[in-house]
Amino acid sequence: MKRYSIIIILLFALQAKAQKVVRYDLYVRDTIVTFGDTPKRAIAVNGQIPMPTLTFTEGDIAEIYVHNELDEDTSLHWHGLFLPNKEDGVPNLTQMPIKPHTTHKYTFPIIQHGTHWYHSHTGLQEQIGMYGSFIMNKKTDDPTFRKGIDDLPTIPIILSEWTDLNPNNVHRMLHNATDWFAIQKGTTQSYAEAIKAGHFKTKVTNEWKRMNAMDVSDVYYNKFLINGKNELTIPNSMATPFKALDKVRLRISNGGASTYFWLNYAGGKITVVASDGNDVEPVEVDRLIVAVSETYDVVVTIPADKTAYEFLVTSEDRTKSASLYLGDGIKQLISPLPKLKYFEGMKMMNGMMKMNGDLDDMGMQMSLNQMDMNVVMYPEITGKSQKAKVKSQKEEEHANHNQYDSNELSDITTLNYAMLKSPTKTTLPKDAPVKELRFELSGNMNRYVWSLDNKVVSEADKILIKKGENVRIVLFNGSMMRHPMHLHGHDFRVLNGKEEYAPLKNIIDIMPMETDTIEFNANVKGDWFFHCHILYHMMAGMGRVFSYENQEPNPLIPNPKLAQRKLFSDDRAFHVMAENDFATNGNDGMVMLGNTRWSIGAEWRLGYNDHHGYETETHVGRYIGKMQWLMPFIGFDWRYRKMEMGAMEENLFGQTNTKDNRAVFSAGVEYTLPMLIKAQAEVFTDGNFRLQFERMDIPVSKRLRMNLMWNTDKEYMAGLRYIVKRNFGITTHYDSDMGMGFGVSLNY
């Protein structure tokens, strides 16, 4: 027996020695950067943005020490990795946050290979620098090792974006339906712009169906980055052992918070060889779009000596780009992607949207990115927009060079999920029970609420699954935005017609009106997050938690109820909005607090004399319904205006409506009518009844907005505001009680 014990001990010792421990120490610190126009706060790890590339080989043991030197909590999530649940790095779900000035150790075996990345899962820290590449190499004796692909020299690439705004302010502005980002991007789609483009009817139809101007992205960014730089050159001399006309493997991760990126290469075709860390049969394309948090491994050819080819990375909204140059010498550029044709896209969208806010049923026939609902927005598909006037023949030639002919689509191969095929079988256990789940991806751009089945994370129970069962998820995107849905801790099969060879991924990008089906085997216990990876959508509540039945308590979550409250606080957070107009006839203003369901708002009008007086109205309401067009509320109305002796006012219902000393409570409902008109029906404690119709921020031109109001108390208002800066405008308005005024507007 003693002899056998010694042999067993020796075997374990040899196995432990074979498993190499790879340690990284990551120091998380505040820093100042100038990626945009001015120096701004960012978070650096080991003094760099992006974070260091972490490299392992399958079979290693990862040992990662995170030293939090911030004055706030942090965390790190290992995107796409198979690991014990307590190492997944989701604060208040798989661990408590890493407290300021403490160190947390993550350790897990590397049991897979491929291109992945890692990022903070705390608040909006990912937006300001906490993202980096995570590379796991195959062993050379791996039976799946592909000569000519897996032995190529590689360049890890992580794409990202930068905004000079504090991301918390970005999040707040999105919830308050700002159009400042659209002004910056040139995508306002005002009435003047619609008339100029010959799309006045399109614009009216759009607002008749209660839709705001469309867009393909939410945020304006100052810069787009490749490995932290807007322009990056990899000369042959630096890329040893790269040689001219050799091939190189780019390991690309989209570490952006909310940006999809188009990829094009001036050196010819792009060969896709892996997605989300999983091998696929090589497929040649001219371009591909990388969803937020997706990864692709692509192979391109190194240019000849004294030449540098551009690998162009363009945001989906096509506002800006970043460039990677491969090789030395004269730069060979690729034509930039032309601007989108928003009114054509709006017209198509109008035909898809029903009056109740639902999308047309044809969405059930679309899947796998094979048809983009905004296809008509792409000039390379539909031809040129109205020809712009140019000042010279040279400028005209340049303008024509950057436009594709309408028949050029036949020469452009764009990657879609139906093209992806695994080189090995990916079938799930055949004798396992099947649990099928269905979700509709839902959203409300007017109030920036993003959900599944009209419920955010804090409103939904955990979804219980059993270890060993096959989980099939059918996803229908009923919103007007595309969503990259990410599952933690598991890969899933994308059912794309490749049967036994369906590709494995952990992100599926689902376009508007699209239905996709994914499936995975439930094989690792724990609480696993499933969410949209657009950071601001996730923080707004677009996700669910998959929880295994009969699992042991997580030792890193000592107080589950407290952790859950903190987890739910993300989508329950209130966002503030305020505006104050300083005019010649008085002071008008409003302040509002709102979250997923609730709105608390107050507005005031203050005159400069007793005849104008003052008035305030406060409403507390809860939004109801999928589109949140209905809001029951309670309120308080307090006003004073000096009246002539014996003067009385009557409303349209013949009710006396005194304004010289009024303090009454009310109850009512607000409903959004076609043309985005807000109708209010309100009953006051003095017995009076009032109907009011209001439309604010009508987009007259790119920067000019109109406000209109009328009610049955015979009050009316009309105003104009010219937006000069994000928080500053010039105003004029006429108010039935306070007369004509001119002034300036400040908003937050």
XYZ file of C-alpha atoms in Angstrom:
748
model
C 0.000 0.000 0.000
C 2.822 2.361 0.907
C 4.362 1.857 -2.527
C 1.069 2.705 -4.288
C 0.650 5.814 -2.120
C 4.089 7.051 -3.174
C 3.193 6.496 -6.852
C -0.090 8.417 -6.464
C 1.722 11.304 -4.749
C 4.295 11.407 -7.539
C 1.556 11.456 -10.209
C -0.169 14.388 -8.493
C 3.175 16.197 -8.202
C 3.892 15.702 -11.909
C 0.386 16.947 -12.806
C 0.803 20.025 -10.606
C 4.155 20.749 -12.228
C 2.600 20.427 -15.693
C -0.006 23.042 -14.753
C 1.987 26.232 -14.926
C 0.836 29.015 -12.603
C 0.827 32.334 -14.463
C 0.579 35.325 -12.143
C -0.363 38.903 -12.970
C -0.522 41.847 -10.572
C -2.910 44.552 -11.747
C -2.771 47.978 -10.086
C -5.950 50.015 -10.668
C -5.330 53.760 -10.396
C -6.843 57.097 -11.364
C -5.089 58.976 -14.142
C -5.542 61.902 -16.525
C -5.596 61.393 -20.308
C -6.138 63.524 -23.402
C -7.717 61.146 -25.895
C -10.263 63.790 -26.875
C -10.040 67.568 -26.814
C -9.196 68.227 -23.156
C -7.510 66.372 -20.275
C -10.007 64.128 -18.498
C -10.124 61.582 -15.707
C -9.623 57.952 -16.655
C -8.726 54.688 -14.935
C -5.434 53.025 -15.851
C -4.211 49.563 -14.905
C -0.457 49.251 -14.455
C -0.258 52.773 -15.832
C -1.790 52.012 -19.220
C -5.010 52.204 -21.243
C -6.080 49.711 -22.465
C -5.223 47.397 -19.607
C -2.289 44.992 -20.121
C -2.817 42.078 -22.490
C -2.996 38.919 -20.374
C -1.604 35.852 -22.153
C -1.987 32.201 -21.140
C -1.744 28.743 -22.669
C -4.496 26.201 -22.253
C -3.660 24.140 -19.174
C -2.216 27.049 -17.183
C -3.508 28.211 -13.826
C -4.353 31.928 -13.817
C -3.503 33.793 -10.626
C -4.484 37.458 -10.888
C -4.134 39.933 -8.045
C -6.202 43.102 -8.434
C -4.864 45.945 -6.301
C -7.615 48.565 -6.076
C -5.898 51.890 -5.494
C -9.016 53.878 -6.384
C -11.230 55.680 -3.886
C -14.194 53.665 -5.182
C -15.218 50.036 -5.652
C -14.091 48.077 -8.683
C -14.154 44.551 -10.167
C -12.857 42.594 -13.162
C -14.910 40.245 -15.332
C -13.198 37.693 -17.570
C -15.378 37.942 -20.662
C -16.125 34.601 -22.322
C -14.135 32.444 -19.903
C -15.191 29.106 -18.415
C -14.450 29.364 -14.705
C -15.930 28.803 -11.257
C -18.851 31.155 -10.683
C -17.215 32.963 -7.764
C -14.355 34.020 -10.083
C -16.615 35.583 -12.744
C -16.194 39.122 -11.431
C -19.753 40.491 -11.351
C -20.111 42.633 -8.220
C -23.104 41.851 -6.006
C -23.818 38.692 -8.001
C -20.727 36.454 -7.961
C -18.647 38.461 -5.478
C -18.872 41.635 -3.444
C -17.122 44.657 -5.010
C -13.400 45.079 -4.479
C -13.290 47.847 -1.891
C -10.964 50.849 -2.229
C -7.332 50.236 -1.249
C -7.767 46.470 -0.958
C -6.485 43.519 -2.998
C -8.593 40.706 -4.431
C -7.203 37.482 -5.867
C -8.830 35.744 -8.828
C -7.637 32.229 -9.606
C -8.969 29.721 -12.118
C -7.699 27.055 -14.519
C -7.367 27.918 -18.205
C -9.481 25.202 -19.819
C -10.078 26.775 -23.243
C -8.291 28.767 -25.908
C -9.059 31.757 -28.064
C -9.329 35.527 -28.180
C -11.206 37.042 -25.269
C -11.007 40.209 -23.193
C -11.580 41.473 -19.678
C -13.161 44.584 -18.216
C -14.640 46.191 -15.139
C -18.204 45.175 -14.347
C -18.598 48.008 -11.838
C -20.690 51.003 -12.840
C -19.413 52.710 -15.979
C -15.687 52.158 -15.364
C -15.328 50.211 -18.604
C -16.049 53.443 -20.518
C -13.014 55.241 -19.056
C -10.232 52.723 -19.518
C -10.904 49.422 -17.755
C -10.738 47.015 -20.697
C -7.974 44.813 -22.077
C -7.195 41.760 -24.219
C -7.162 38.246 -22.729
C -5.430 35.723 -25.000
C -5.382 31.942 -24.431
C -3.130 30.044 -26.837
C -3.629 26.471 -27.954
C -1.051 23.855 -27.109
C 0.854 22.828 -30.226
C -0.191 19.203 -29.651
C -3.868 20.146 -29.419
C -5.825 17.953 -31.893
C -7.654 21.102 -33.074
C -4.374 22.926 -33.859
C -4.597 24.309 -37.405
C -1.340 24.727 -39.278
C -1.266 27.908 -41.290
C -3.658 29.559 -38.825
C -2.805 28.784 -35.218
C 0.930 29.067 -35.891
C 0.687 32.500 -37.535
C 2.216 35.522 -35.811
C -0.534 37.468 -34.049
C -1.389 41.021 -33.008
C -3.876 41.466 -30.131
C -6.176 44.383 -30.956
C -8.798 45.918 -28.712
C -11.173 48.524 -30.132
C -12.732 51.196 -27.970
C -14.138 54.709 -27.883
C -13.586 57.834 -25.798
C -15.910 60.604 -24.660
C -14.767 63.738 -22.891
C -18.008 63.680 -20.907
C -18.218 61.948 -17.558
C -19.939 58.630 -18.417
C -22.346 59.137 -15.514
C -23.433 62.343 -17.216
C -23.736 60.479 -20.529
C -26.017 57.952 -18.835
C -28.111 60.718 -17.268
C -28.441 62.579 -20.575
C -29.579 59.428 -22.374
C -32.322 58.884 -19.804
C -33.430 62.478 -20.296
C -33.794 62.076 -24.076
C -31.157 64.647 -24.975
C -30.589 65.331 -28.645
C -27.211 66.974 -28.027
C -25.428 63.818 -29.198
C -27.439 63.902 -32.432
C -26.479 67.571 -32.949
C -22.818 66.644 -32.524
C -23.119 63.729 -34.954
C -25.236 65.600 -37.499
C -28.160 63.169 -37.201
C -30.931 65.427 -35.839
C -33.443 64.786 -38.670
C -35.348 68.036 -38.031
C -38.278 69.280 -40.082
C -36.082 71.714 -42.010
C -33.659 68.909 -42.840
C -36.567 66.637 -43.820
C -37.983 69.254 -46.196
C -34.549 69.815 -47.732
C -34.156 66.056 -48.290
C -37.669 65.688 -49.717
C -38.852 63.662 -46.712
C -41.381 65.948 -44.990
C -44.068 63.241 -45.145
C -41.597 60.719 -43.761
C -40.893 62.963 -40.774
C -44.593 63.585 -40.074
C -45.369 59.859 -40.303
C -42.494 59.130 -37.938
C -43.845 61.464 -35.267
C -47.451 60.425 -35.935
C -46.367 56.953 -34.816
C -44.832 58.541 -31.695
C -41.235 57.905 -32.680
C -38.277 60.193 -32.234
C -35.584 60.607 -34.864
C -33.825 57.326 -35.549
C -30.183 56.545 -34.981
C -27.927 53.499 -34.981
C -25.929 54.556 -31.935
C -26.648 56.421 -28.731
C -23.556 58.447 -27.898
C -21.275 60.926 -29.624
C -17.624 60.021 -29.095
C -14.620 62.323 -29.423
C -12.297 59.546 -30.584
C -12.255 55.906 -31.606
C -9.204 53.912 -30.567
C -7.176 50.861 -31.584
C -5.045 49.677 -28.667
C -5.489 53.131 -27.175
C -4.509 55.099 -30.297
C -6.515 56.666 -33.113
C -3.749 55.771 -35.575
C -1.476 52.810 -35.000
C 1.327 51.603 -37.269
C 2.826 48.112 -37.117
C 5.915 48.341 -39.366
C 7.495 45.150 -40.648
C 10.600 45.862 -38.571
C 8.490 45.872 -35.398
C 6.419 42.904 -36.411
C 9.200 40.323 -36.447
C 8.923 37.568 -37.583
C 6.457 39.158 -40.028
C 7.721 39.408 -43.584
C 6.320 41.065 -46.662
C 3.475 39.050 -48.215
C 3.244 36.802 -45.147
C -0.025 36.426 -43.309
C -0.795 37.777 -39.848
C -3.571 36.940 -37.425
C -5.341 39.891 -35.822
C -7.009 38.959 -32.521
C -9.732 41.624 -32.406
C -11.922 42.405 -29.390
C -14.544 45.147 -29.311
C -13.981 46.714 -25.890
C -16.247 49.660 -26.665
C -19.017 50.561 -24.264
C -21.653 51.158 -26.943
C -20.066 51.236 -30.418
C -20.281 48.664 -33.215
C -17.314 48.786 -35.588
C -17.035 48.092 -39.313
C -13.739 46.492 -40.373
C -12.246 46.979 -43.870
C -8.728 46.265 -45.170
C -7.013 48.076 -48.031
C -4.828 44.994 -48.622
C -7.664 42.807 -49.882
C -9.851 40.126 -48.388
C -10.279 39.504 -44.669
C -10.353 35.836 -43.659
C -12.398 35.143 -40.531
C -11.020 32.130 -38.613
C -12.590 32.451 -35.135
C -15.384 34.251 -33.303
C -15.758 34.753 -29.550
C -12.692 32.566 -29.033
C -14.098 29.608 -30.972
C -12.674 28.303 -34.240
C -14.750 28.593 -37.396
C -14.086 27.304 -40.875
C -12.169 30.086 -42.673
C -14.463 32.416 -44.600
C -13.306 35.281 -46.823
C -15.173 38.582 -46.683
C -14.670 42.172 -47.768
C -15.938 43.580 -44.504
C -17.538 42.660 -41.215
C -19.143 44.444 -38.330
C -18.027 43.636 -34.780
C -20.757 43.951 -32.183
C -20.073 45.477 -28.794
C -17.980 42.922 -26.811
C -17.645 40.460 -29.726
C -14.268 39.065 -30.725
C -13.088 37.944 -34.148
C -9.800 36.426 -35.257
C -9.030 37.469 -38.816
C -6.124 36.720 -41.133
C -4.783 39.385 -43.510
C -1.738 39.610 -45.756
C 1.261 41.763 -44.825
C 1.959 44.262 -47.621
C 5.057 44.340 -49.789
C 8.113 46.272 -48.629
C 7.865 50.082 -48.537
C 4.057 49.874 -48.351
C 1.632 50.189 -45.463
C -1.954 49.037 -45.900
C -4.762 50.591 -43.875
C -6.939 48.393 -41.704
C -9.889 50.764 -41.240
C -12.141 50.648 -38.175
C -15.310 52.746 -38.577
C -18.097 53.311 -36.062
C -21.465 51.990 -37.213
C -22.876 55.522 -37.295
C -19.937 56.364 -39.598
C -19.113 59.592 -37.799
C -15.426 58.808 -37.239
C -12.858 56.057 -37.665
C -9.491 54.742 -36.481
C -6.721 53.212 -38.544
C -4.172 50.434 -38.136
C -1.354 50.473 -40.698
C 0.423 47.192 -41.424
C 3.885 47.599 -42.891
C 6.369 50.379 -43.662
C 6.328 53.057 -46.308
C 3.675 54.732 -48.409
C 0.218 54.386 -46.897
C -2.361 52.656 -49.062
C -5.745 53.938 -47.895
C -9.186 52.431 -48.263
C -12.164 54.591 -49.204
C -14.013 55.759 -46.078
C -17.547 54.481 -45.623
C -20.112 57.053 -46.809
C -22.514 58.726 -44.404
C -25.781 56.976 -43.617
C -29.024 58.084 -45.254
C -31.170 58.545 -42.168
C -34.409 59.697 -43.791
C -34.447 56.641 -46.051
C -33.975 54.491 -42.934
C -36.713 56.429 -41.160
C -39.096 55.788 -44.059
C -38.424 52.057 -43.889
C -38.842 52.101 -40.128
C -42.212 53.861 -40.444
C -43.475 50.960 -42.524
C -42.355 48.463 -39.895
C -43.826 50.164 -36.836
C -47.462 49.760 -35.857
C -49.401 52.520 -34.086
C -49.254 50.590 -30.788
C -45.448 50.582 -30.848
C -45.027 46.945 -31.918
C -42.964 45.918 -34.912
C -44.446 44.236 -37.957
C -44.719 40.439 -37.864
C -42.251 40.035 -40.740
C -39.547 40.193 -38.080
C -40.229 36.521 -37.399
C -38.716 35.641 -40.793
C -35.454 37.545 -40.274
C -32.447 36.117 -38.485
C -28.677 35.753 -38.302
C -27.814 39.273 -39.529
C -28.624 38.245 -43.098
C -30.793 41.338 -43.619
C -30.321 44.575 -41.778
C -33.571 46.494 -41.230
C -31.623 49.682 -41.946
C -30.278 48.309 -45.213
C -31.672 51.274 -47.150
C -29.531 53.622 -45.061
C -26.353 52.355 -46.692
C -25.373 54.383 -49.782
C -23.186 51.522 -51.063
C -26.399 49.482 -51.350
C -28.937 52.052 -52.487
C -26.761 54.454 -54.426
C -26.005 58.091 -53.923
C -28.062 60.574 -51.945
C -28.864 63.943 -53.474
C -25.659 65.221 -54.959
C -24.018 67.866 -52.821
C -22.837 71.093 -54.451
C -19.046 71.232 -54.567
C -16.745 74.190 -55.097
C -14.303 72.654 -57.534
C -13.810 69.768 -59.932
C -11.237 68.271 -57.530
C -13.754 68.293 -54.671
C -16.397 66.747 -56.932
C -14.047 63.926 -57.924
C -13.255 63.318 -54.234
C -16.972 63.281 -53.349
C -17.689 60.786 -56.123
C -14.730 58.621 -55.057
C -16.266 58.230 -51.602
C -19.651 57.088 -52.926
C -20.377 53.574 -54.134
C -22.434 52.845 -57.233
C -25.830 51.294 -56.584
C -24.807 47.992 -58.156
C -21.561 47.653 -56.200
C -23.205 45.545 -53.485
C -22.749 42.476 -55.676
C -18.997 42.936 -55.274
C -19.086 43.348 -51.484
C -19.149 40.254 -49.273
C -20.273 41.111 -45.748
C -20.015 38.575 -42.935
C -23.212 37.306 -41.327
C -23.811 34.567 -38.781
C -25.161 32.152 -41.400
C -21.635 31.953 -42.844
C -20.057 30.705 -39.609
C -19.399 26.977 -39.288
C -17.538 25.146 -36.549
C -14.764 22.813 -37.769
C -15.870 20.258 -35.143
C -19.273 18.993 -34.047
C -20.951 21.115 -31.375
C -24.060 19.054 -30.643
C -25.434 19.025 -27.106
C -26.109 15.829 -25.107
C -29.017 14.113 -26.866
C -30.531 12.475 -23.790
C -30.668 15.691 -21.721
C -34.029 17.339 -20.967
C -34.688 20.591 -22.846
C -35.786 23.836 -21.199
C -36.988 26.427 -23.721
C -37.156 30.119 -22.900
C -38.467 32.962 -25.036
C -37.649 36.630 -24.627
C -38.618 39.784 -26.463
C -35.934 42.450 -26.395
C -37.878 45.576 -25.573
C -36.993 49.225 -25.279
C -38.199 52.786 -25.013
C -35.859 55.333 -26.581
C -37.934 58.292 -25.327
C -37.108 57.420 -21.710
C -34.132 55.105 -22.344
C -35.595 52.034 -20.670
C -34.200 48.725 -21.972
C -35.674 45.413 -20.890
C -36.569 41.807 -21.646
C -40.309 41.178 -21.930
C -40.813 44.739 -20.644
C -39.121 43.924 -17.327
C -35.734 45.132 -16.147
C -33.414 43.055 -13.951
C -34.818 44.427 -10.678
C -38.386 43.543 -11.720
C -37.729 39.922 -12.669
C -36.999 36.788 -10.668
C -33.899 34.736 -11.310
C -34.451 32.132 -14.031
C -33.930 28.694 -12.506
C -32.160 26.061 -14.582
C -31.010 22.546 -13.708
C -27.502 21.239 -14.150
C -27.363 18.838 -17.081
C -30.334 20.155 -19.026
C -30.108 21.762 -22.437
C -31.342 25.351 -22.392
C -32.756 26.735 -25.634
C -33.413 30.486 -25.849
C -35.483 32.127 -28.587
C -34.823 35.864 -28.812
C -36.965 38.337 -30.759
C -35.808 41.932 -31.011
C -38.923 44.079 -30.790
C -36.946 47.294 -30.320
C -35.499 49.631 -32.923
C -31.877 49.130 -31.781
C -29.586 46.143 -32.242
C -28.524 44.362 -29.058
C -25.414 42.216 -28.405
C -26.676 39.671 -25.855
C -23.924 38.071 -23.750
C -24.091 34.949 -21.577
C -21.544 34.622 -18.776
C -19.702 31.374 -18.079
C -20.990 29.405 -21.091
C -20.715 29.221 -24.850
C -23.918 28.656 -26.791
C -24.668 27.214 -30.186
C -26.099 29.671 -32.715
C -28.675 27.698 -34.706
C -27.795 28.944 -38.174
C -28.502 26.003 -40.463
C -25.096 24.356 -40.030
C -26.763 21.577 -38.018
C -24.124 19.558 -36.087
C -21.498 22.184 -36.897
C -23.363 25.222 -35.579
C -20.835 27.826 -34.393
C -20.167 28.419 -30.698
C -20.321 31.969 -29.373
C -20.978 33.850 -26.138
C -22.327 37.002 -27.823
C -25.171 37.136 -30.304
C -25.903 40.406 -32.049
C -29.628 40.672 -32.745
C -30.861 43.281 -35.191
C -34.268 45.000 -35.002
C -37.117 42.724 -36.116
C -34.821 39.706 -35.938
C -35.438 36.353 -34.262
C -32.510 34.127 -33.302
C -32.225 30.852 -31.385
C -29.322 29.800 -29.192
C -28.796 26.752 -26.982
C -26.309 25.555 -24.382
C -25.813 22.724 -21.929
C -26.132 23.811 -18.294
C -22.889 22.458 -16.878
C -21.461 24.960 -14.339
C -23.457 25.842 -11.230
C -23.792 29.405 -10.072
C -25.598 32.659 -10.803
C -24.740 33.734 -14.335
C -25.565 37.088 -15.897
C -27.266 37.261 -19.324
C -27.438 40.827 -20.596
C -27.115 43.299 -23.426
C -23.455 44.321 -23.585
C -24.125 47.913 -24.623
C -23.031 49.314 -21.281
C -25.787 51.911 -20.982
C -28.469 49.346 -21.914
C -27.178 46.928 -19.279
C -27.149 49.646 -16.616
C -30.711 50.537 -17.614
C -31.785 46.971 -16.780
C -31.620 44.882 -19.962
C -30.732 41.481 -18.581
C -31.579 38.441 -16.498
C -29.812 36.151 -14.031
C -29.687 32.403 -14.738
C -29.450 30.524 -11.441
C -28.823 26.804 -10.997
C -31.207 24.956 -8.705
C -29.944 23.373 -5.473
C -26.552 25.063 -5.552
C -24.339 25.759 -2.570
C -24.201 29.331 -1.223
C -21.479 31.509 -2.714
C -18.849 32.131 0.007
C -18.065 35.552 -1.529
C -21.657 36.728 -1.000
C -22.061 36.653 2.806
C -25.312 38.687 2.727
C -27.337 37.712 -0.377
C -30.216 40.127 0.361
C -27.865 43.105 0.633
C -26.053 42.053 -2.538
C -29.349 41.786 -4.411
C -30.421 45.281 -3.316
C -27.130 46.666 -4.596
C -27.453 44.739 -7.866
C -30.983 46.075 -8.371
C -29.924 49.632 -7.581
C -28.366 50.019 -11.061
C -31.643 50.107 -12.963
C -33.591 51.676 -10.090
C -31.353 54.750 -9.970
C -33.004 58.146 -10.429
C -31.660 60.615 -12.991
C -32.051 64.368 -12.652
C -32.941 66.882 -15.356
C -33.300 70.645 -14.865
C -33.886 73.737 -16.994
C -34.188 77.444 -16.178
C -35.083 80.272 -18.567
C -34.098 83.806 -17.586
C -36.324 86.070 -19.688
C -37.391 89.706 -19.805
C -40.910 88.819 -18.624
C -39.984 86.439 -15.817
C -38.298 83.207 -14.884
C -39.485 79.782 -16.049
C -38.011 76.504 -14.970
C -38.443 72.821 -14.307
C -36.706 70.009 -12.472
C -37.423 66.308 -12.839
C -36.270 63.080 -11.221
C -37.001 59.919 -13.156
C -36.108 56.232 -13.235
C -37.346 53.121 -15.009
C -40.978 53.602 -13.961
C -41.297 56.732 -11.815
C -41.282 60.441 -12.569
C -41.166 63.259 -10.025
C -41.353 66.672 -11.647
C -41.917 70.307 -10.731
C -42.200 73.391 -12.909
C -42.498 77.048 -12.025
C -43.204 80.457 -13.559
C -42.176 83.577 -11.664
C -43.196 87.054 -12.842
C -41.467 90.315 -12.023
C -44.617 91.979 -10.619
C -47.803 91.079 -8.732
C -49.858 91.063 -11.906
C -47.718 88.259 -13.317
C -47.372 86.594 -9.901
C -45.995 83.097 -9.562
C -47.137 79.518 -9.958
C -45.728 76.036 -9.361
C -46.981 72.600 -10.338
C -45.630 69.315 -8.979
C -46.482 65.853 -10.300
C -45.508 62.385 -9.076
C -46.380 59.658 -11.559
C -45.693 56.070 -12.570
C -45.370 55.042 -16.216
C -47.514 52.124 -17.326
C -47.409 49.863 -20.363
C -44.788 48.567 -22.746
C -44.231 51.901 -24.462
C -44.782 53.952 -21.259
C -47.171 56.306 -23.027
C -49.534 56.347 -20.027
C -48.678 57.892 -16.652
C -51.217 58.229 -13.805
C -50.082 60.891 -11.341
C -50.925 62.932 -8.272
C -49.995 66.570 -8.020
C -50.075 69.900 -6.239
C -50.846 73.288 -7.825
C -49.862 76.473 -5.999
C -50.172 79.898 -7.614
C -50.767 83.589 -6.989
C -51.519 86.459 -9.343
C -52.938 89.828 -8.263
C -56.409 90.123 -9.739
C -58.522 93.227 -10.232
C -61.223 93.691 -7.566
C -63.950 91.165 -8.150
C -62.268 89.704 -11.186
C -62.943 86.014 -11.755
C -61.762 83.665 -14.466
C -63.693 80.747 -15.902
C -62.328 77.783 -17.751
C -63.887 76.286 -20.857
C -66.161 74.149 -18.660
C -67.647 77.209 -16.953
C -65.828 76.525 -13.677
C -64.441 79.415 -11.632
C -60.669 79.332 -11.706
C -59.171 81.786 -9.202
C -55.479 82.529 -9.424
C -55.114 85.094 -6.636
C -54.677 82.456 -3.937
C -54.686 78.875 -5.112
C -53.244 75.806 -3.384
C -54.901 72.562 -4.448
C -54.020 68.883 -4.821
C -54.862 66.931 -7.953
C -55.008 63.510 -9.561
C -54.796 62.781 -13.240
C -53.299 60.918 -16.165
C -50.825 61.866 -18.858
C -50.865 60.141 -22.233
C -48.602 60.519 -25.259
C -50.685 61.118 -28.379
C -49.575 60.840 -32.003
C -47.113 63.592 -32.974
C -45.586 63.118 -29.495
C -48.174 65.456 -27.966
C -48.588 64.949 -24.220
C -52.206 65.154 -23.122
C -53.038 65.658 -19.428
C -56.429 65.184 -17.797
C -56.393 66.496 -14.214
C -59.017 66.836 -11.432
C -58.302 69.253 -8.559
C -59.534 69.137 -4.971
C -61.560 72.325 -5.548
C -63.636 70.410 -8.087
C -62.114 71.936 -11.200
C -61.131 69.837 -14.198
C -58.435 70.664 -16.725
C -57.314 69.257 -20.055
C -53.868 70.250 -21.304
C -51.969 69.555 -24.516
C -48.239 70.149 -24.762
C -45.420 69.406 -27.197
C -41.907 70.367 -26.206
C -38.695 70.388 -28.235
C -40.210 70.174 -31.707
C -37.132 69.943 -33.977
C -37.581 72.867 -36.374
C -33.976 72.786 -37.572
C -30.720 71.229 -36.433
C -30.484 73.554 -33.411
C -33.879 75.286 -33.240
C -36.624 73.808 -31.018
C -40.260 74.901 -30.596
C -42.498 74.518 -27.522
C -46.308 74.689 -27.600
C -48.930 74.419 -24.829
C -52.704 75.000 -24.508
C -55.217 74.040 -21.825
C -58.868 74.433 -20.942
C -58.021 77.103 -18.326
C -57.497 79.322 -21.402
C -53.743 79.331 -20.852
C -51.398 78.977 -23.786
C -47.716 79.296 -24.557
C -45.465 79.257 -27.595
C -41.698 79.449 -27.536
C -38.485 78.950 -29.484
C -35.081 77.874 -28.202
C -31.848 77.964 -30.165
C -29.312 75.481 -28.795
C -25.907 77.152 -28.618
C -24.078 74.711 -26.354
C -24.964 71.533 -24.501
C -26.178 73.500 -21.447
C -26.949 76.895 -22.988
C -29.511 78.315 -25.380
C -31.205 81.551 -26.501
C -34.987 81.686 -26.034
C -38.077 83.672 -26.825
C -41.632 82.839 -25.818
C -45.122 84.220 -25.337
C -47.146 83.196 -22.280
C -50.830 84.107 -21.882
C -50.298 85.078 -18.235
C -46.820 86.609 -18.448
C -46.657 88.060 -21.942
C -43.726 88.194 -24.346
C -40.187 87.481 -23.207
C -36.643 87.081 -24.509
C -33.766 85.514 -22.660
C -31.325 82.689 -22.176
C -31.828 79.097 -21.142
C -29.603 76.996 -18.890
C -30.164 73.272 -18.622
C -28.666 70.262 -16.921
